[in-house]
Amino acid sequence: MSEQMQVQLDDRHPTDHEPSTIAAESTSCSGDSTSSSTSSSSTSSSPSSVSSPSRTSSYSVQIEKTQVSASHFRKIRILGKGDVGRVYLVEEKQTKKLYALKVLNKKEMVKRNKVKRAFAEQAILSNAHHPFIVPLHHSFQSADYLYFCLEYCVGGEFFLALQQRPGKVLREHEARFYAAEVIAALEYLHLHGLIYRDLKPENILLHQSGHLMLSDFDLSVRSPAVRSPTIVHSSISSLFSAQPMLDTRSCSDVRTNSFVGTEEYLAPEVIRGEGHTSTVDWWTLGILVFEMIFGYTPFKGTNRHDTFDRILTLPLEFPYFGGNPYFNGTDASGACKSCIRKLLHKNENKRLGARAGASEVKSHPFFKSINFALLRHMRPPILPSRQARPIDAVHFKNIKESVSFELEDDHSPSSSHPPSSPIPMPLNDKNTESSTDDPFADFDSVTVIRPSQ
Ligand code: ADE
C-alpha cells in the first residue's frame, strides 16, 4: 500500500462529523430529478441580509450576500465534534428558529490542509436544492472561524438510529426505503457533476419528517465539465429493463485520484489508487445496504491493511441469519442479495450503475416496489420522537465540550477583521487567486434562498 493511502482516511464511526473535502467550482448544469422538497424552514432570509439577490447558474436557488454573524445566534448545545470544528444546535435570536451551526477553526483547517474542503463544501451546499440533501441557509466567516448554518435535522445521525434498533439492523423493506432516498440524492449530485465519495451512516441525518438528508460534502469532488444526460439503450443481459434509460452520470468522465473515504466503505479502485469515477458511490451504497440489513460491513478486517486486503480480494459472502432478529431464521431475499452483489462488484466497469448511473440502479428488481417520484410522500420507517421538543435534541449523543465556545464573543462578520493571531498560508493548498495572504479571503458570506415549497 502506498503512503498516500494513509493520509486522508477517516476513522470509522467517529464520535462526530469530521469535516474534510476537496475543492469545487460552480457548475452550469440544472435539473432536479426528485419532485418535491422536505425542508420545513428553508425560505427565510436573515434579517440582516443585504444587496439584491442574484440568480445562480444552477440548482435553482438564489444566493444573497449576507451580513449574518455568529452573534445573531444563541448557542443551545453541542451536537458533534471533529478535528477542525464542531456542530452546535443554535437558535436564531430574532426568529427563534433552530439551526445546526457548523463552526470550523481556520487555523486547524490550514494545519490539516483542509482549506479547499471547506470551499468545496460551501460551493456544493450553497447551490444544492434537493429534498434529501441538508439545506444550507447561511455561510459566513469571522476572523478565526468559518460558519455553515444548516437546517437542523432533529432525528440526528442515521448511524445512531441504526445502533438503537434491535440487532442494529433494519427489515429489508426499511433498508430499501433509505437506499431509495440515497439513490435519489446521488442521482441529483451525479447529474450536477458531483461525486459524493463519503456515503456512510454517520453522514446521513434524519429530518424531523423521518426522511433522510445527506450531509458532509467535504470529500465530494466536482467534474470540470458536466455533460448532459443521454439515453442508453439497454441489452437485457446487462440491464434489468429492456426500456431505454437515462444515463444520469454527468460526471462519469471525471477520474480523480484522491485517496478519500471511510476505510470499510472504500471501493477497490480507490484503494488501488488508479483513479475513480461516480461509480464509487454505487459501491458505497452496496456497503450501506449490506450494513443496514446484516448489522456489519462485509469487508471489515482486524486492521486497516486487512480491511483493504479483503475489499480487494475477498469474495462477498452473505450470512445466513446475520444476527438479524427480524429474519426469524429466513434469509434476505434473492433480489436484495442480487442488488448488493451487483453494487459490490469489484470491477467498477461491471458494477450496477456503471452503464447508466442511478436509473440503472433504480431498475434493479430490489427497487420494484418503490415509486421514486413519490418517495417524499412515503412514511419513513423511523420517525423522530413527537413528544420530545426539538430543542432537547434527544436523538443526539451527549458530547462534552472541553473548551467552551461562545458565539456571542465572535462578532466580526468578515475576513476584513484580522485574525486574533496570523493564519499561516497553506503549504500546498492554494485554493484561491487572491492577492492577499489570507487563504479564506474568497470565502463568501452568503444567504441561500430556496424556492418556496
Ligand atoms: N450534525 C451535523 N449537521 C447537522 C444538522 N444539519 N442537523 C443536526 N445535526 C447535525
XYZ file of C-alpha atoms and ligand atoms in Angstrom:
463
model
C 0.000 0.000 0.000
C 1.248 3.452 -0.786
C 1.961 6.199 1.702
C -0.762 8.234 0.035
C -3.309 5.718 1.254
C -2.784 6.548 4.867
C -3.297 10.252 4.645
C -6.870 11.189 4.111
C -8.762 8.391 5.746
C -11.414 8.977 8.316
C -11.698 6.590 11.186
C -14.861 4.529 11.096
C -17.605 5.782 13.362
C -16.010 8.903 14.670
C -17.830 10.482 17.548
C -18.895 13.348 15.378
C -18.774 14.877 11.938
C -15.287 15.386 10.764
C -15.210 17.970 8.024
C -12.788 17.165 5.214
C -13.139 17.996 1.497
C -11.744 18.671 -1.924
C -12.170 21.972 -3.754
C -15.011 22.512 -6.183
C -16.165 25.238 -8.554
C -19.648 26.133 -9.630
C -21.373 24.215 -12.358
C -23.751 25.183 -15.117
C -25.984 22.160 -15.149
C -29.522 22.109 -13.802
C -32.337 19.675 -13.173
C -33.842 18.240 -10.036
C -34.850 14.693 -10.603
C -36.976 14.367 -7.490
C -40.320 16.033 -7.322
C -40.773 17.787 -4.013
C -38.873 19.245 -1.133
C -38.668 18.491 2.529
C -37.157 21.497 4.192
C -39.540 22.944 6.709
C -37.866 26.272 7.157
C -35.957 26.922 4.025
C -37.224 30.185 2.648
C -36.334 32.604 5.373
C -33.579 35.036 4.765
C -31.729 36.644 7.566
C -32.987 39.972 8.860
C -29.615 41.435 8.101
C -29.167 40.142 4.576
C -28.047 42.877 2.222
C -27.835 43.552 -1.508
C -30.090 42.276 -4.244
C -30.224 38.567 -4.806
C -28.509 37.107 -7.816
C -29.782 34.010 -9.565
C -27.118 31.340 -9.608
C -26.359 29.455 -12.766
C -27.601 26.171 -11.381
C -29.577 24.082 -8.915
C -32.444 26.637 -8.794
C -31.537 28.566 -5.632
C -30.887 32.240 -5.072
C -27.824 33.414 -3.250
C -27.540 36.753 -1.474
C -24.562 38.371 0.112
C -25.156 38.427 3.823
C -24.087 40.243 6.967
C -25.075 37.429 9.296
C -22.612 36.769 12.080
C -22.260 34.401 14.982
C -23.753 36.948 17.339
C -27.138 36.520 15.596
C -27.387 33.094 17.194
C -27.769 31.732 20.714
C -25.894 28.549 21.416
C -28.029 25.770 22.891
C -25.763 22.729 22.940
C -23.056 20.901 21.049
C -24.266 18.252 18.579
C -20.988 16.992 17.125
C -17.235 17.422 17.279
C -14.473 16.904 14.702
C -10.777 17.624 14.218
C -11.305 21.049 12.696
C -14.689 22.018 14.015
C -17.889 21.476 15.904
C -21.601 21.467 15.179
C -23.887 23.351 17.567
C -27.624 23.473 17.952
C -28.366 27.195 17.850
C -31.383 29.482 17.885
C -31.530 32.494 15.624
C -32.239 35.268 18.112
C -34.712 37.218 16.007
C -36.797 34.406 14.507
C -36.279 31.851 17.326
C -35.694 29.232 14.655
C -33.369 26.332 15.374
C -30.392 25.584 13.154
C -27.312 23.370 13.180
C -24.290 25.676 13.084
C -21.092 24.060 11.864
C -18.111 26.055 13.118
C -14.724 25.376 11.511
C -11.488 26.575 13.033
C -9.430 28.340 10.351
C -6.065 27.619 11.930
C -6.827 23.918 12.319
C -8.004 23.777 8.700
C -4.764 25.268 7.459
C -2.744 22.978 9.713
C -4.552 19.887 8.445
C -4.634 21.028 4.833
C -8.439 21.199 4.761
C -8.959 24.696 3.387
C -10.001 23.501 -0.068
C -12.530 21.168 1.501
C -14.395 23.979 3.189
C -14.587 25.880 -0.087
C -15.880 22.746 -1.805
C -18.495 22.140 0.850
C -19.695 25.716 0.611
C -19.888 25.605 -3.181
C -21.939 22.424 -3.102
C -24.247 23.251 -0.214
C -24.964 26.794 -1.286
C -26.106 25.586 -4.713
C -27.846 22.348 -3.851
C -31.594 22.125 -3.607
C -32.851 18.610 -3.087
C -35.199 17.042 -0.511
C -32.524 14.589 0.609
C -29.588 16.993 0.878
C -29.246 19.103 4.019
C -30.103 22.730 3.154
C -27.557 25.438 3.888
C -29.172 28.716 4.994
C -26.152 30.950 5.583
C -22.405 30.684 5.453
C -20.128 33.350 6.844
C -16.786 33.869 8.471
C -15.197 35.694 11.344
C -11.541 36.337 11.987
C -10.927 32.836 13.322
C -13.838 30.677 12.121
C -15.933 29.647 9.124
C -19.631 29.053 9.773
C -22.195 26.913 7.963
C -25.736 27.499 9.197
C -27.639 24.361 8.227
C -31.168 23.053 8.566
C -31.363 21.315 11.938
C -32.041 17.601 11.413
C -33.947 16.752 14.584
C -33.657 12.967 14.141
C -29.862 13.072 14.404
C -27.397 10.709 12.781
C -28.838 7.715 10.940
C -25.877 5.837 12.418
C -27.175 6.326 15.945
C -30.732 5.395 14.911
C -29.372 2.187 13.366
C -27.364 1.403 16.513
C -30.534 1.681 18.572
C -32.524 -0.858 16.527
C -32.720 -4.441 17.795
C -29.653 -6.190 16.360
C -28.568 -2.821 14.880
C -30.395 -3.762 11.702
C -33.410 -2.836 9.616
C -36.005 -5.005 7.933
C -35.456 -5.409 4.229
C -38.281 -3.062 3.205
C -36.984 -0.419 5.620
C -33.463 -0.659 4.225
C -34.939 -0.423 0.728
C -36.666 2.841 1.632
C -33.465 4.517 2.861
C -31.444 3.101 -0.029
C -34.001 4.593 -2.444
C -33.681 8.038 -0.840
C -29.893 7.797 -1.038
C -30.153 6.856 -4.738
C -32.334 9.919 -5.379
C -29.763 12.187 -3.712
C -26.818 10.574 -5.509
C -28.646 10.866 -8.824
C -29.062 14.582 -8.235
C -25.396 15.014 -7.329
C -24.175 12.973 -10.294
C -26.433 14.948 -12.629
C -24.701 18.063 -11.370
C -21.284 16.589 -11.973
C -20.533 15.751 -8.340
C -19.242 12.553 -6.799
C -20.208 12.287 -3.136
C -17.491 9.807 -2.075
C -18.303 9.558 1.611
C -21.571 7.684 1.947
C -21.868 6.053 5.396
C -24.479 6.042 8.172
C -22.625 8.805 10.042
C -23.122 11.212 7.125
C -26.842 10.587 6.860
C -29.083 12.719 9.057
C -32.741 12.233 9.846
C -35.036 15.170 9.266
C -37.996 15.863 11.557
C -40.170 14.168 8.925
C -38.088 10.981 9.192
C -36.758 11.377 5.646
C -33.011 11.284 5.349
C -30.629 14.039 4.379
C -27.069 13.647 3.168
C -24.622 15.917 4.952
C -20.848 16.482 4.960
C -19.794 17.281 1.427
C -16.186 17.945 2.292
C -14.953 14.880 0.406
C -17.104 15.494 -2.656
C -15.431 16.297 -5.937
C -16.739 18.092 -8.982
C -16.355 17.310 -12.635
C -14.641 20.133 -14.536
C -17.085 19.605 -17.430
C -20.642 18.458 -16.938
C -22.279 16.699 -19.857
C -25.989 16.408 -20.450
C -27.792 13.174 -19.615
C -28.037 10.808 -22.587
C -30.225 7.837 -23.456
C -28.716 4.400 -23.031
C -30.270 1.536 -24.974
C -30.097 -1.460 -22.754
C -29.246 -5.016 -23.582
C -31.384 -7.323 -21.491
C -28.410 -9.363 -20.441
C -26.776 -6.472 -18.656
C -29.695 -4.371 -17.514
C -32.979 -5.201 -15.889
C -35.306 -3.430 -18.193
C -35.456 -3.538 -21.961
C -36.580 0.109 -21.882
C -34.081 2.797 -22.885
C -32.676 4.505 -19.791
C -31.481 7.952 -18.999
C -27.766 7.922 -18.299
C -27.509 10.258 -15.318
C -23.750 10.005 -14.930
C -22.982 13.577 -15.949
C -19.726 13.205 -14.115
C -18.796 9.797 -15.482
C -15.811 11.241 -17.265
C -14.267 12.539 -14.075
C -11.422 10.433 -12.850
C -9.941 11.552 -9.624
C -7.015 10.114 -7.809
C -7.527 11.344 -4.276
C -7.475 8.679 -1.672
C -10.501 9.634 0.354
C -13.368 7.964 2.114
C -14.004 5.821 5.138
C -11.971 2.643 5.477
C -14.716 -0.011 5.450
C -16.629 1.833 2.729
C -13.710 2.369 0.307
C -14.147 0.997 -3.219
C -11.393 -1.269 -4.632
C -10.415 1.273 -7.295
C -9.876 3.930 -4.616
C -7.566 1.596 -2.680
C -5.680 0.724 -5.863
C -5.192 4.455 -6.432
C -5.960 4.082 -10.128
C -8.416 6.940 -10.144
C -12.140 6.587 -9.733
C -15.455 7.857 -11.088
C -19.017 8.363 -9.803
C -19.287 4.562 -9.722
C -17.572 4.657 -6.294
C -20.855 5.998 -4.909
C -22.653 2.812 -6.031
C -20.058 0.696 -4.237
C -20.622 2.624 -1.013
C -24.390 2.212 -1.471
C -23.807 -1.556 -1.617
C -21.869 -1.445 1.667
C -24.603 0.700 3.236
C -27.428 -1.664 2.194
C -25.427 -4.630 3.500
C -24.789 -2.869 6.820
C -28.441 -1.817 7.210
C -29.634 -5.401 6.697
C -26.929 -7.510 8.336
C -25.617 -5.119 11.010
C -21.966 -5.061 9.924
C -19.909 -4.151 6.885
C -18.851 -7.066 4.653
C -15.086 -6.498 4.402
C -14.128 -5.286 7.873
C -10.773 -6.720 8.872
C -8.708 -6.789 12.026
C -6.810 -3.689 10.954
C -6.707 -1.220 8.074
C -4.371 -3.344 5.950
C -6.562 -6.407 6.458
C -9.702 -4.440 5.575
C -8.132 -3.201 2.332
C -6.972 -6.690 1.505
C -10.492 -8.042 1.990
C -12.041 -5.280 -0.106
C -9.644 -6.092 -2.937
C -9.722 -9.875 -2.837
C -12.388 -11.413 -0.567
C -15.499 -12.645 -2.398
C -18.691 -11.194 -0.957
C -20.409 -13.549 1.453
C -23.821 -13.222 2.998
C -24.548 -14.548 6.465
C -27.427 -16.973 6.580
C -29.024 -15.400 9.588
C -26.765 -12.427 10.167
C -27.859 -11.994 13.770
C -30.829 -10.130 12.401
C -33.765 -10.667 14.759
C -36.255 -9.666 12.062
C -35.405 -12.535 9.762
C -36.732 -15.252 12.088
C -34.438 -17.804 10.540
C -35.280 -16.853 6.977
C -32.794 -15.201 4.675
C -32.533 -11.907 2.837
C -34.474 -12.058 -0.427
C -32.811 -13.066 -3.678
C -33.453 -9.592 -5.129
C -31.815 -7.964 -2.131
C -28.721 -10.151 -2.329
C -28.525 -9.731 -6.084
C -28.643 -5.943 -5.718
C -25.919 -5.895 -3.069
C -23.788 -8.318 -5.080
C -24.058 -6.187 -8.212
C -23.339 -2.950 -6.336
C -20.304 -4.594 -4.746
C -18.793 -5.801 -7.998
C -15.057 -5.306 -7.556
C -14.702 -4.388 -11.217
C -16.060 -0.859 -11.403
C -16.940 -1.263 -15.092
C -19.223 -4.201 -14.342
C -20.784 -2.687 -11.234
C -24.501 -1.873 -11.104
C -24.741 1.793 -12.098
C -21.595 1.746 -14.259
C -23.550 1.885 -17.521
C -26.417 4.255 -16.878
C -25.960 5.559 -13.339
C -28.906 5.947 -10.986
C -31.563 4.877 -13.493
C -29.819 1.529 -13.815
C -29.707 1.096 -10.021
C -33.365 2.101 -9.673
C -34.320 -0.517 -12.258
C -32.979 -3.386 -10.202
C -35.810 -5.717 -9.072
C -34.967 -4.942 -5.426
C -36.489 -1.479 -6.002
C -39.509 -2.704 -7.971
C -41.938 -1.659 -5.225
C -40.511 1.864 -4.960
C -42.138 4.743 -6.780
C -39.168 7.119 -6.839
C -41.267 10.146 -7.780
C -43.374 9.673 -4.634
C -40.595 8.867 -2.167
C -41.131 12.116 -0.272
C -44.713 11.082 0.388
C -43.914 7.656 1.773
C -43.960 7.143 5.528
C -40.383 6.707 6.770
C -39.673 3.631 8.939
C -38.082 5.636 11.779
C -39.860 8.758 12.995
C -38.170 11.167 15.408
C -39.989 11.425 18.724
C -43.035 13.708 18.534
C -43.204 14.055 22.304
C -39.708 15.475 22.720
C -39.112 19.108 21.877
C -36.621 19.662 19.002
C -34.616 21.940 21.288
C -33.947 19.000 23.635
C -32.018 17.191 20.866
C -32.951 13.794 22.292
C -31.621 11.924 19.247
C -28.056 13.112 19.780
C -25.241 11.730 21.887
C -24.180 13.764 24.877
C -20.861 15.305 23.975
C -18.611 17.108 26.414
C -17.246 20.393 25.230
C -13.731 20.541 26.643
C -13.234 24.170 25.670
C -16.403 26.200 25.714
C -17.068 28.243 22.593
C -19.182 31.374 22.940
C -20.927 32.585 19.800
C -21.607 35.911 21.448
C -17.876 36.597 21.597
C -17.392 36.243 17.862
C -18.756 39.458 16.393
C -16.524 40.066 13.406
C -18.652 39.436 10.309
C -15.972 39.111 7.674
C -12.412 38.312 6.795
C -11.638 42.015 6.796
C -11.193 41.548 10.524
C -7.667 40.442 11.273
C -7.448 37.055 12.958
C -6.578 37.041 16.631
C -3.162 35.735 15.550
C -1.878 35.356 11.976
C -3.191 32.385 9.997
C -0.306 30.707 8.180
C -0.680 30.149 4.429
C -1.261 26.541 3.489
C 1.873 24.927 2.063
C 0.387 23.183 -0.971
C -3.214 24.155 -0.726
C -3.549 27.227 -2.905
C -7.252 27.381 -3.435
C -7.727 30.961 -4.453
C -6.326 33.512 -6.821
C -6.429 36.027 -4.058
C -3.660 38.550 -3.873
C -3.894 38.658 -0.080
C -2.186 36.232 2.250
C -5.499 35.193 3.756
C -6.448 31.743 2.434
C -10.069 32.461 3.370
C -10.318 35.855 1.661
C -12.568 34.422 -1.071
C -14.899 32.588 1.284
C -18.187 34.372 0.556
C -20.655 35.176 3.257
C -23.944 34.156 1.700
C -27.596 33.617 2.500
C -29.313 30.968 0.406
C -32.934 31.433 -0.592
C -34.619 28.304 -1.884
C -37.871 28.256 -3.833
C -40.879 28.005 -1.548
C -42.159 24.502 -1.043
N -24.820 17.483 12.620
C -24.214 17.965 11.527
N -25.066 18.617 10.781
C -26.267 18.549 11.399
C -27.549 19.037 11.085
N -27.761 19.735 9.981
N -28.550 18.771 11.938
C -28.316 18.059 13.040
N -27.129 17.584 13.373
C -26.112 17.817 12.569
